[in-house]
Amino acid sequence: MRRILFENAFSRALTEPAPNADDPELAELAGQLQHGIDRIFGGSLSIRQVDAGSCNGCELEIHALNNPYYDLERFGLKFVASPRHADVLLVTGPVTHNMREALERTYNATPAPKWVIAAGACAIDGGVFAGSYAVVGAVETVVPVAIRIPGCPPSPKTLIKGLLALMAAKAAA
Amino acid sequence: MSFAEIAPVAHHHPWPRRIVDAGYWRDIAGRLAAGEWGFLALWGDTGAVHLAFLEATTPATVSVATLPCPEGRFPSVAKALAVASRPERAIRDLFGLEPIGANDERHWLDHGRWPGGRPFAAPAPGDAEDAAGAAPGLPPYRFLDSTGPGLHQIPVGPVHAGIIEPGHFRFTCNGETIVRLEERLGYVHKGLDRLLAGSTIERAAKLAARISGDSTVAYSFAFALAVENALGVKAPPRAEWQRALMAELERLANHLGDIGAVCNDAAYAIMLAHCSSLREQVLRTAETAFGHRLMMDGIQPGGVAVELKKEGAAAVRGLIKVVRAQFPELVELYDNTASLADRTVATGRLDPALAAAFSAGGFVGRASGRSFDARRDLPYAPYDRLHFEVPVMTEGDVNARVWIRIKEVEQSLDLIEQILAGMPTGATTADLLGHIMSTCEGLAVVEGFRGDILASVRISADGTIERAYLRDPSWAQWPLLEAAIEGNIVADFPLCNKSFNCSYSGHDL
Ligand code: SF4
């Protein structure tokens, strides 16, 4: 163990640089919020993730945000355990009928101001599950959505850009 | 006449399916309960139920028994065999077929919230209240009783504190000690079976790839094999080897991630940091080699969607080097940290007798003495040409489950090297359409990281899927988690839960 700690102390961090403010994907995501990105840093967001029926693929990539390569917390973005502590609900999945009430209750438990992110193809429009008897569909049919992050699943890089776009919008609000 | 003497139905490949009457059905259930045969899956169909099981021959063979249910009922298998209980409850919810004699009559996937009632059955007169009464139709779910002085309950979920899938856990505790855990699942039920029915093979493959994201490769693999078996097509050899490469990369990514996550649940974050970096490198390699971090839709019926190029193979070789260099140190760290061992050893012990009774697959079964791995026991190409060991332990605790996964990481590294060395050249897709003639059925069992996934498909003459069912290994593992946690403290639940890592989405369908 001491060796690993020792090596860690002297090795370069794996964490990769943040996207530039002129990154096209970032600009596109920020465009959804009718807001440009002037700066990447400044502020913080507490995120409560809600799986409203996903296949778990989206969760895997959201999880990856905490690994040393992406190290989400350096941006002031952090996952919290309770909706009462959250600014943002990061919602995945095609909202199943069996999860609808839980999502609504989580939303209602989140203090204003609050933003909902629909992450992934399923959250945006139901994805491949759209039309099923068991599925409500897009997250926005259940709670108001501020920003949609595309992908099946969205890559950690795209997720970060979506979150940064939202953080900038919040700072300007 | 013995079961084996009944003539199998035509066009069901590669294993036989036989139509039985209630007498044979009960007899099979009895043999399964006696441990003579192993349970694989129990699922519904319009007006029939199917039971797949493993006969203890060498090599093992799979059989399917089908019981037509013209009156809408069938003798309960769960009456004798506990692992069949939740599948039966699901059959009742989806198809309206009643298991007679079952000792648990509560709904399972149906939470009383589907606007249309039962997806596969027109509501019969007797069902009227049920179907019409959907949200808020069903009475509140009745959890099992636990009574005694000093007991209290802790309800958790469906929305959990971490970034995980939704489900409800009802703990009954005496102080810190868990007396009973009862799971309530079905929250992420997306109606997969109904969506699959009637879709084209292409669309069905997309759905199969999204049954459980962490096992997308294994699901696509199983579905593709089942379709190919039904149609009597074989994917070209190069496609078979590429599939195995993807499957082993997926196993590697999940094992690495989960070994770190289990340690993190024992408050040992350094393992998570290192293991999650290794996992990230596996995903990046997968993206380089197959164009998608999770390799979603990489396997398709007939072959594979992406051709592995030279750079891809080189990236995989590079990855193996990195993992081989770093992983042993992490294993040593895991093994030599007393505070970690204090949490994982003897915690969440699953009795081997229970693992056997539930035919538990994957590392959950193998950490509790059940030596079964579809790659070895029901071999499919190219595993029949590869060399690997199937690690088995009997301790059944969190530590044993971690160790099985450590050993499987080592096996996967070996396998990947063999695959790269032996990868044949040639085409990577075979034609399917020309083989679609009349209704045909196929079955496949594929070893995912979590255990064996069974896929069954029936393809109609017009080439669409008439019925497809994919059974996640979690069906057997979820109930065992309830057993393993008994007598442990509440604070050890996350650790035990992560060491099982059952799928919600794969189970809820
Ligand atoms: S968007 Fe894709 S990865 Fe995410 S939940 Fe839907 S199917 Fe799964």
XYZ file of C-alpha atoms and ligand atoms in Angstrom:
690
model
C 0.000 0.000 0.000
C 2.761 2.376 0.886
C 4.237 1.829 -2.535
C 1.018 2.701 -4.299
C 0.629 5.822 -2.175
C 4.222 6.780 -2.859
C 3.814 6.312 -6.585
C 0.578 8.277 -6.541
C 2.292 11.160 -4.820
C 4.764 11.527 -7.644
C 2.790 10.528 -10.692
C 0.891 12.949 -12.861
C -2.832 13.215 -12.212
C -4.969 11.325 -14.726
C -7.518 14.115 -14.754
C -8.046 15.646 -18.155
C -8.467 19.351 -18.959
C -11.895 20.934 -18.975
C -13.568 21.658 -22.321
C -12.840 25.121 -23.721
C -15.508 27.775 -23.584
C -15.667 27.739 -27.408
C -16.202 23.978 -27.637
C -18.949 23.479 -30.278
C -20.781 20.737 -28.384
C -20.769 22.907 -25.282
C -22.122 25.843 -27.264
C -24.894 23.689 -28.645
C -25.918 22.452 -25.226
C -25.744 25.973 -23.810
C -27.910 27.133 -26.708
C -30.772 25.095 -25.267
C -30.664 27.376 -22.258
C -30.657 30.517 -24.401
C -27.426 31.404 -22.818
C -23.822 31.624 -23.981
C -20.858 30.330 -22.068
C -18.486 33.080 -20.985
C -16.607 31.113 -18.460
C -16.399 27.535 -17.403
C -15.810 27.972 -13.731
C -17.673 29.834 -11.075
C -20.318 28.380 -8.860
C -21.428 24.948 -7.971
C -24.276 22.577 -8.530
C -25.547 19.781 -6.368
C -26.942 16.969 -8.455
C -29.419 14.302 -7.497
C -29.490 11.497 -10.029
C -32.824 9.791 -10.637
C -33.078 6.631 -12.681
C -36.664 6.733 -13.887
C -36.477 3.486 -15.826
C -33.146 3.420 -17.605
C -31.354 0.304 -18.841
C -28.496 1.276 -16.526
C -26.238 2.252 -19.418
C -26.689 5.936 -18.617
C -25.869 5.341 -14.937
C -22.594 3.683 -15.898
C -21.448 6.802 -17.707
C -22.718 9.099 -14.968
C -20.710 6.994 -12.540
C -17.654 7.428 -14.713
C -17.836 11.183 -14.057
C -16.429 10.494 -10.613
C -13.421 8.546 -11.851
C -10.011 10.255 -11.835
C -10.166 11.019 -15.563
C -13.209 13.284 -15.289
C -13.129 14.136 -11.591
C -16.409 16.011 -11.688
C -16.067 17.597 -8.270
C -13.274 19.857 -9.469
C -15.939 21.885 -11.304
C -18.002 22.337 -8.167
C -20.371 19.671 -9.431
C -21.276 17.076 -6.921
C -23.742 14.257 -6.465
C -25.864 14.458 -3.361
C -27.875 11.774 -1.632
C -31.088 13.693 -1.082
C -33.261 15.767 -3.413
C -33.545 18.246 -0.536
C -29.878 19.080 -1.060
C -30.053 19.299 -4.827
C -30.154 22.095 -7.398
C -30.355 19.714 -10.291
C -32.146 16.453 -10.979
C -30.249 14.398 -13.515
C -32.926 12.082 -14.846
C -32.390 9.029 -17.045
C -34.685 6.497 -18.626
C -38.029 6.560 -20.427
C -39.992 7.200 -17.176
C -41.828 3.977 -16.527
C -45.340 4.131 -15.145
C -43.993 2.351 -12.100
C -41.443 5.146 -11.505
C -43.563 8.135 -12.423
C -44.775 8.908 -8.925
C -41.290 8.484 -7.456
C -39.936 10.980 -9.997
C -42.702 13.478 -9.257
C -42.144 13.158 -5.551
C -38.408 13.601 -5.951
C -39.025 16.707 -8.032
C -41.417 18.111 -5.455
C -38.911 17.426 -2.702
C -36.245 19.471 -4.487
C -36.161 23.113 -3.361
C -36.464 25.897 -5.963
C -34.671 27.160 -7.913
C -34.188 23.780 -9.560
C -33.354 22.428 -12.962
C -34.042 19.055 -14.520
C -31.659 17.501 -16.986
C -32.979 14.792 -19.268
C -29.907 12.636 -19.896
C -29.885 10.116 -22.707
C -32.092 9.182 -25.634
C -34.679 7.523 -23.381
C -35.076 10.544 -21.121
C -35.396 12.838 -24.123
C -38.143 11.002 -25.981
C -38.519 7.472 -24.612
C -35.818 6.088 -26.925
C -36.369 2.516 -28.081
C -38.971 2.045 -25.353
C -41.292 4.799 -26.579
C -44.843 3.612 -27.059
C -44.725 0.779 -24.542
C -47.731 0.257 -22.258
C -45.337 0.421 -19.317
C -43.636 3.671 -20.232
C -44.764 7.302 -19.937
C -42.020 8.511 -22.280
C -39.986 11.698 -22.258
C -39.076 13.102 -18.849
C -40.599 16.437 -19.892
C -44.068 14.915 -19.936
C -43.724 14.422 -16.176
C -41.563 17.321 -14.941
C -40.273 20.482 -16.676
C -36.910 19.929 -18.339
C -34.218 22.611 -18.675
C -31.686 20.814 -20.829
C -31.444 17.597 -22.835
C -28.156 15.737 -23.133
C -28.223 13.367 -26.100
C -26.574 9.976 -26.442
C -27.263 6.331 -25.796
C -25.729 6.603 -23.334
C -24.266 10.148 -23.342
C -20.500 9.942 -22.969
C -18.982 11.360 -19.790
C -17.533 14.217 -21.860
C -20.939 15.191 -23.202
C -22.446 14.918 -19.720
C -19.799 17.273 -18.336
C -20.499 19.814 -21.055
C -24.225 19.686 -20.353
C -23.615 20.217 -16.661
C -21.199 23.087 -17.283
C -23.670 24.766 -19.619
C -26.274 24.572 -16.902
C -23.910 25.881 -14.281
C -23.110 28.909 -16.410
C -26.811 29.559 -16.940
C -27.412 29.319 -13.222
C -24.579 31.751 -12.496
C -26.113 34.230 -14.930
C -29.654 33.801 -13.619
C -43.142 -42.742 -21.284
C -40.324 -40.725 -19.807
C -39.935 -37.030 -20.516
C -37.040 -37.713 -22.883
C -39.199 -40.018 -24.986
C -41.729 -37.347 -25.834
C -41.100 -36.194 -29.401
C -39.649 -32.676 -29.438
C -41.451 -29.985 -31.436
C -40.057 -29.322 -34.906
C -37.860 -26.292 -35.607
C -36.592 -25.615 -32.094
C -32.805 -25.433 -31.980
C -30.316 -26.408 -30.754
C -31.931 -28.027 -27.726
C -35.282 -29.824 -27.693
C -38.574 -28.362 -26.576
C -41.338 -30.758 -25.638
C -45.006 -30.199 -25.048
C -46.040 -31.804 -21.801
C -49.151 -32.297 -19.724
C -49.620 -31.290 -16.107
C -48.298 -34.651 -14.878
C -44.932 -34.263 -16.583
C -44.856 -30.618 -15.552
C -45.166 -31.563 -11.896
C -42.636 -34.328 -12.333
C -40.074 -31.889 -13.770
C -40.742 -29.443 -10.945
C -40.147 -32.297 -8.496
C -36.839 -33.240 -10.101
C -35.740 -29.610 -10.036
C -36.714 -29.326 -6.388
C -34.800 -32.516 -5.620
C -31.706 -31.009 -7.194
C -31.574 -33.655 -9.895
C -31.856 -31.026 -12.613
C -30.985 -27.334 -12.590
C -33.458 -24.506 -13.062
C -32.801 -22.168 -15.978
C -35.921 -20.140 -16.681
C -39.695 -20.050 -16.434
C -41.628 -17.724 -18.711
C -45.034 -17.152 -20.174
C -46.501 -17.159 -23.626
C -49.982 -16.621 -24.956
C -51.844 -19.550 -23.438
C -48.764 -21.524 -22.374
C -45.850 -21.578 -19.963
C -42.287 -22.663 -20.719
C -39.770 -24.118 -18.301
C -36.105 -24.408 -19.300
C -33.787 -26.560 -17.254
C -30.375 -28.164 -17.268
C -30.190 -31.912 -17.285
C -27.235 -33.187 -15.352
C -25.749 -35.119 -18.233
C -22.144 -34.774 -19.381
C -21.952 -32.557 -21.231
C -24.914 -30.742 -19.742
C -27.979 -30.410 -21.939
C -30.770 -27.914 -21.903
C -34.404 -28.890 -22.247
C -37.549 -26.864 -22.508
C -40.929 -28.135 -21.391
C -44.058 -26.336 -22.527
C -47.365 -26.700 -20.789
C -50.377 -25.402 -22.708
C -52.798 -23.623 -20.388
C -56.159 -23.555 -22.165
C -57.923 -22.777 -18.902
C -55.497 -20.057 -17.972
C -53.774 -21.925 -15.153
C -50.799 -24.170 -14.541
C -49.511 -26.136 -11.567
C -47.170 -23.902 -9.604
C -43.509 -24.813 -9.898
C -42.717 -22.433 -7.059
C -44.692 -24.574 -4.663
C -41.704 -26.926 -4.673
C -38.995 -24.635 -6.034
C -38.593 -21.179 -4.516
C -36.581 -19.701 -7.396
C -39.656 -20.057 -9.607
C -41.778 -17.822 -7.406
C -41.020 -14.397 -8.870
C -41.077 -15.668 -12.470
C -44.531 -17.110 -11.786
C -45.746 -13.857 -10.289
C -44.416 -12.080 -13.391
C -46.205 -14.560 -15.689
C -49.443 -13.859 -13.889
C -48.936 -10.102 -14.215
C -48.076 -10.204 -17.909
C -50.139 -13.091 -19.253
C -52.887 -13.550 -16.716
C -52.028 -17.242 -16.250
C -52.619 -18.453 -12.688
C -50.064 -20.656 -10.940
C -52.169 -23.097 -8.973
C -50.904 -23.883 -5.499
C -48.391 -21.032 -5.356
C -47.791 -19.763 -1.872
C -47.202 -16.148 -2.874
C -50.076 -14.593 -4.734
C -48.941 -10.983 -4.704
C -48.330 -9.087 -7.902
C -44.722 -8.589 -8.879
C -44.061 -6.457 -11.959
C -47.560 -5.008 -11.994
C -47.750 -2.160 -9.511
C -51.277 -1.293 -10.568
C -50.083 1.578 -12.712
C -50.232 0.331 -16.291
C -53.033 2.180 -18.022
C -54.016 -0.781 -20.163
C -53.949 -3.565 -17.589
C -52.320 -6.848 -18.597
C -50.152 -6.502 -21.678
C -50.575 -9.976 -23.147
C -54.035 -10.976 -22.086
C -57.418 -9.535 -22.829
C -58.970 -9.031 -19.392
C -61.101 -12.050 -18.574
C -64.416 -11.416 -16.784
C -62.892 -12.344 -13.447
C -60.119 -9.809 -13.918
C -62.418 -6.897 -14.393
C -61.606 -5.188 -11.114
C -57.925 -5.730 -11.667
C -57.610 -4.303 -15.125
C -60.122 -1.519 -14.800
C -58.720 -0.570 -11.485
C -55.130 0.133 -12.578
C -53.564 3.113 -10.797
C -54.632 3.280 -8.039
C -56.145 -0.160 -8.527
C -54.182 -2.720 -6.629
C -54.371 -2.756 -2.882
C -51.214 -1.524 -1.171
C -48.400 -4.052 -1.442
C -48.381 -6.334 1.544
C -44.878 -6.917 2.828
C -44.240 -10.137 4.707
C -44.714 -9.939 8.443
C -41.915 -9.920 10.933
C -43.076 -9.818 14.497
C -41.280 -9.821 17.779
C -40.203 -7.450 20.511
C -37.931 -4.580 19.537
C -38.293 -4.924 15.758
C -38.436 -1.856 13.574
C -38.597 -1.333 9.833
C -36.432 0.719 7.502
C -37.975 1.340 4.098
C -35.478 2.309 1.383
C -36.192 3.320 -2.198
C -37.220 3.165 -4.969
C -35.031 6.284 -5.300
C -31.744 5.440 -3.604
C -29.065 7.711 -2.228
C -26.435 6.753 -4.791
C -26.298 6.572 -8.551
C -28.003 3.226 -8.883
C -31.139 1.734 -10.290
C -34.435 2.002 -8.461
C -35.976 -0.670 -6.276
C -37.474 -0.865 -2.825
C -35.856 -2.595 0.120
C -37.804 -3.192 3.289
C -35.546 -4.002 6.191
C -36.836 -5.318 9.458
C -34.199 -4.882 12.124
C -33.510 -5.582 15.708
C -31.179 -2.768 16.667
C -28.503 -2.823 14.001
C -29.091 -6.416 12.977
C -31.180 -7.203 9.924
C -33.794 -9.788 10.723
C -35.431 -9.748 7.329
C -34.885 -8.006 4.047
C -37.659 -8.020 1.538
C -37.149 -6.641 -1.948
C -39.818 -5.108 -4.045
C -38.838 -4.726 -7.686
C -40.501 -3.950 -10.991
C -40.003 -0.166 -10.904
C -38.071 -0.108 -14.174
C -40.398 -2.490 -15.996
C -40.424 -1.144 -19.533
C -42.574 -3.796 -21.165
C -39.699 -5.435 -23.040
C -41.553 -8.656 -23.845
C -44.408 -6.742 -25.434
C -42.049 -4.451 -27.344
C -40.106 -7.412 -28.692
C -43.213 -9.220 -29.907
C -43.964 -8.243 -33.483
C -40.785 -6.283 -34.068
C -38.296 -6.950 -36.813
C -35.149 -8.869 -35.941
C -33.196 -5.658 -36.330
C -35.307 -3.672 -33.914
C -35.482 -6.581 -31.492
C -31.674 -6.697 -31.458
C -31.626 -3.012 -30.481
C -34.061 -3.704 -27.663
C -32.081 -6.725 -26.482
C -28.957 -4.562 -26.319
C -30.814 -2.241 -23.921
C -32.170 -4.754 -21.431
C -29.305 -4.182 -19.034
C -26.697 -1.621 -20.080
C -23.831 -3.187 -18.150
C -24.394 -6.461 -20.022
C -25.273 -5.032 -23.401
C -22.669 -7.197 -25.163
C -23.758 -10.381 -23.434
C -27.426 -9.685 -24.188
C -26.728 -8.930 -27.836
C -24.595 -12.053 -28.013
C -27.326 -14.250 -26.523
C -30.027 -12.742 -28.696
C -27.946 -13.075 -31.853
C -27.145 -16.722 -31.118
C -30.778 -17.522 -30.402
C -31.847 -15.962 -33.713
C -29.074 -17.730 -35.604
C -29.953 -21.043 -33.944
C -33.571 -20.582 -34.919
C -32.736 -19.822 -38.539
C -29.987 -22.409 -38.806
C -27.373 -19.772 -39.654
C -23.865 -19.577 -38.289
C -22.039 -16.298 -37.923
C -18.684 -16.310 -39.757
C -15.735 -17.433 -37.595
C -14.189 -13.974 -37.445
C -17.455 -12.575 -36.099
C -17.576 -15.278 -33.434
C -14.110 -14.404 -32.215
C -14.820 -10.707 -32.261
C -17.942 -11.324 -30.202
C -15.905 -13.138 -27.588
C -13.424 -10.272 -27.531
C -16.227 -7.812 -26.822
C -17.722 -10.130 -24.221
C -14.410 -10.430 -22.366
C -13.819 -6.670 -22.500
C -17.262 -6.173 -21.009
C -16.522 -8.693 -18.255
C -13.224 -6.987 -17.567
C -14.799 -3.521 -17.347
C -17.534 -4.661 -14.986
C -15.320 -6.740 -12.745
C -12.749 -3.968 -12.442
C -15.389 -1.353 -11.709
C -17.201 -3.489 -9.166
C -14.111 -4.662 -7.299
C -13.333 -0.996 -6.711
C -16.933 -0.186 -5.818
C -17.194 -3.002 -3.262
C -14.048 -1.692 -1.570
C -15.480 1.821 -1.655
C -18.562 0.576 0.151
C -16.160 -0.575 2.837
C -14.854 3.022 2.906
C -11.633 2.137 1.107
C -11.638 4.741 -1.632
C -8.142 4.221 -3.003
C -9.207 0.902 -4.554
C -12.124 2.629 -6.245
C -9.877 5.339 -7.662
C -7.465 2.826 -9.168
C -10.030 0.291 -10.314
C -12.218 2.969 -11.881
C -9.245 4.297 -13.834
C -8.601 0.813 -15.151
C -12.271 0.469 -16.013
C -12.164 3.797 -17.839
C -9.218 2.552 -19.866
C -11.148 -0.565 -20.836
C -14.061 1.581 -22.031
C -11.791 3.874 -24.016
C -10.154 0.865 -25.606
C -13.587 -0.490 -26.467
C -14.402 2.810 -28.133
C -11.210 2.705 -30.167
C -11.714 -0.914 -31.156
C -15.487 -1.062 -31.598
C -16.670 2.524 -31.814
C -18.694 2.588 -28.583
C -17.573 2.664 -24.966
C -20.044 -0.020 -23.908
C -19.912 -1.705 -27.332
C -23.680 -1.303 -27.583
C -25.128 -2.747 -30.814
C -21.682 -4.116 -31.673
C -23.069 -7.637 -32.001
C -25.944 -8.254 -34.360
C -27.775 -11.355 -35.509
C -25.680 -12.746 -38.333
C -22.386 -11.318 -37.153
C -20.933 -8.106 -35.806
C -21.562 -4.484 -36.715
C -17.997 -3.249 -36.609
C -14.870 -4.708 -38.056
C -11.950 -4.885 -35.649
C -9.095 -3.013 -37.310
C -5.364 -3.189 -36.714
C -5.375 -0.081 -34.488
C -8.216 -1.582 -32.489
C -6.339 -4.805 -31.876
C -3.234 -2.825 -30.954
C -5.231 -0.764 -28.454
C -6.534 -3.939 -26.841
C -3.004 -5.324 -26.601
C -1.876 -2.096 -24.970
C -4.737 -2.304 -22.499
C -3.853 -5.845 -21.498
C -0.331 -4.697 -20.761
C -1.550 -1.877 -18.538
C -3.969 -4.058 -16.597
C -1.387 -6.812 -16.195
C 1.061 -4.272 -14.813
C -1.306 -2.540 -12.404
C -3.902 -5.045 -11.320
C -1.661 -7.407 -9.298
C -0.633 -4.525 -7.055
C -4.259 -3.701 -6.409
C -4.992 -7.325 -5.609
C -2.153 -7.274 -3.137
C -3.505 -4.104 -1.623
C -6.933 -5.696 -1.304
C -5.515 -8.829 0.212
C -3.207 -7.154 2.706
C -5.506 -4.539 4.147
C -6.796 -5.805 7.451
C -9.467 -3.115 7.820
C -10.926 -4.152 4.483
C -10.815 -7.851 5.269
C -12.585 -7.043 8.497
C -15.526 -5.822 6.459
C -15.567 -8.392 3.646
C -14.660 -11.683 5.304
C -17.639 -13.600 6.705
C -20.006 -10.787 5.671
C -23.120 -11.541 3.625
C -22.537 -15.242 3.496
C -24.594 -17.187 0.963
C -24.976 -20.826 1.940
C -23.832 -23.154 -0.890
C -26.966 -25.249 -0.398
C -29.099 -22.223 -1.230
C -26.947 -21.279 -4.213
C -27.467 -24.817 -5.526
C -31.201 -24.817 -4.791
C -31.615 -21.573 -6.733
C -29.223 -22.645 -9.532
C -27.465 -19.339 -8.935
C -25.252 -18.360 -11.821
C -22.244 -16.114 -12.140
C -19.826 -15.136 -9.407
C -22.648 -15.306 -6.859
C -23.044 -19.028 -7.526
C -19.350 -19.709 -8.032
C -18.408 -18.032 -4.743
C -20.823 -20.433 -3.046
C -19.629 -23.649 -4.605
C -21.786 -23.858 -7.735
C -19.432 -24.570 -10.576
C -21.324 -23.476 -13.637
C -20.164 -21.285 -16.479
C -22.009 -21.384 -19.794
C -18.763 -20.774 -21.650
C -17.485 -24.106 -20.382
C -20.630 -26.116 -19.686
C -22.770 -25.179 -22.678
C -19.902 -24.133 -24.920
C -20.497 -21.819 -27.838
C -17.958 -20.631 -30.358
C -15.228 -19.635 -29.929
C -15.037 -20.712 -26.263
C -14.943 -24.334 -27.330
C -11.495 -23.540 -28.738
C -10.171 -21.408 -25.879
C -8.522 -22.388 -22.628
C -9.695 -20.962 -19.353
C -10.479 -21.927 -15.816
C -13.685 -21.422 -13.932
C -12.754 -20.356 -10.398
C -14.968 -21.711 -7.632
C -14.934 -21.069 -3.886
C -17.214 -22.220 -1.111
C -17.011 -19.465 1.519
C -19.860 -17.546 -0.079
C -19.058 -14.238 1.640
C -18.364 -10.787 0.191
C -14.663 -11.618 0.139
C -15.237 -14.799 -1.890
C -17.335 -12.925 -4.430
C -14.573 -10.342 -4.790
C -11.969 -13.080 -5.168
C -13.927 -14.920 -7.836
C -14.042 -11.670 -9.761
C -10.324 -11.056 -9.270
C -9.627 -14.498 -10.680
C -12.022 -13.929 -13.529
C -10.211 -10.720 -14.431
C -7.054 -12.806 -14.783
C -8.887 -15.387 -16.878
C -10.347 -12.705 -19.132
C -6.909 -11.212 -19.717
C -5.685 -14.643 -20.800
C -8.721 -15.159 -22.970
C -8.299 -11.809 -24.689
C -4.715 -12.688 -25.552
C -5.790 -16.045 -26.952
C -8.545 -14.385 -28.948
C -6.217 -11.794 -30.456
C -3.698 -14.481 -31.310
C -6.212 -16.843 -32.868
C -8.593 -14.392 -34.553
C -9.415 -15.794 -37.996
C -9.725 -13.558 -41.028
C -12.697 -13.334 -43.343
C -16.224 -12.007 -43.388
C -17.935 -10.675 -40.285
C -21.589 -10.984 -41.252
C -23.752 -13.754 -42.638
C -27.038 -13.374 -44.465
C -30.126 -14.044 -42.369
C -32.990 -13.029 -44.585
C -32.590 -15.886 -47.040
C -33.113 -18.366 -44.192
C -36.475 -17.135 -43.019
C -39.013 -19.756 -44.145
C -41.497 -20.952 -41.596
C -41.963 -20.373 -37.898
C -38.825 -21.430 -36.100
C -37.466 -21.190 -32.576
C -34.011 -20.786 -31.109
C -32.465 -20.849 -27.687
C -29.077 -19.681 -26.442
C -27.288 -19.389 -23.140
C -24.413 -16.921 -22.903
C -22.219 -16.163 -19.915
C -22.349 -12.470 -19.097
C -20.236 -10.946 -16.343
C -23.112 -11.421 -13.902
C -23.928 -14.981 -14.922
C -25.728 -16.914 -17.607
C -28.250 -15.102 -19.761
C -30.840 -17.228 -21.511
C -32.438 -16.048 -24.726
C -35.398 -17.703 -26.377
C -36.910 -16.499 -29.646
C -39.710 -17.575 -31.918
C -39.537 -16.107 -35.392
C -42.580 -16.168 -37.620
C -42.608 -16.910 -41.329
C -42.585 -13.195 -42.183
C -39.316 -12.745 -40.321
C -40.661 -10.844 -37.340
C -40.259 -11.849 -33.730
C -43.355 -13.595 -32.469
C -42.112 -14.053 -28.932
C -38.737 -13.390 -27.368
C -37.760 -13.805 -23.759
C -34.419 -12.980 -22.208
C -33.752 -14.165 -18.693
C -31.270 -12.259 -16.565
C -29.169 -14.134 -14.001
C -30.501 -11.702 -11.388
C -33.806 -13.564 -11.183
C -32.040 -16.181 -9.081
C -29.608 -13.819 -7.372
C -32.000 -11.193 -6.019
C -33.831 -13.577 -3.685
C -30.504 -14.962 -2.499
C -29.389 -11.492 -1.452
C -32.335 -11.503 0.948
C -30.996 -14.701 2.452
C -27.354 -13.606 2.527
C -28.069 -10.380 4.377
C -29.937 -11.971 7.262
C -28.103 -11.473 10.549
C -25.786 -8.826 9.097
C -25.850 -5.232 10.250
C -27.625 -2.516 8.273
C -24.333 -0.729 7.624
C -23.071 -3.764 5.718
C -25.995 -3.823 3.328
C -24.411 -1.609 0.644
C -21.340 -3.797 0.733
C -23.335 -7.015 0.411
C -25.599 -5.532 -2.224
C -22.667 -4.365 -4.318
C -20.969 -7.731 -3.967
C -24.051 -9.300 -5.587
C -24.606 -6.418 -8.008
C -27.889 -7.726 -9.342
C -29.519 -5.996 -12.277
C -32.791 -4.149 -11.792
C -33.454 -3.415 -15.431
C -32.518 -6.934 -16.576
C -34.865 -8.386 -14.003
C -37.752 -5.931 -14.343
C -37.723 -6.141 -18.156
S -30.399 6.233 -23.405
Fe -29.520 4.270 -23.997
S -28.106 3.827 -22.321
Fe -29.485 5.404 -21.558
S -31.141 4.295 -20.571
Fe -31.774 4.626 -22.680
S -31.163 2.759 -23.732
Fe -30.034 2.828 -21.832
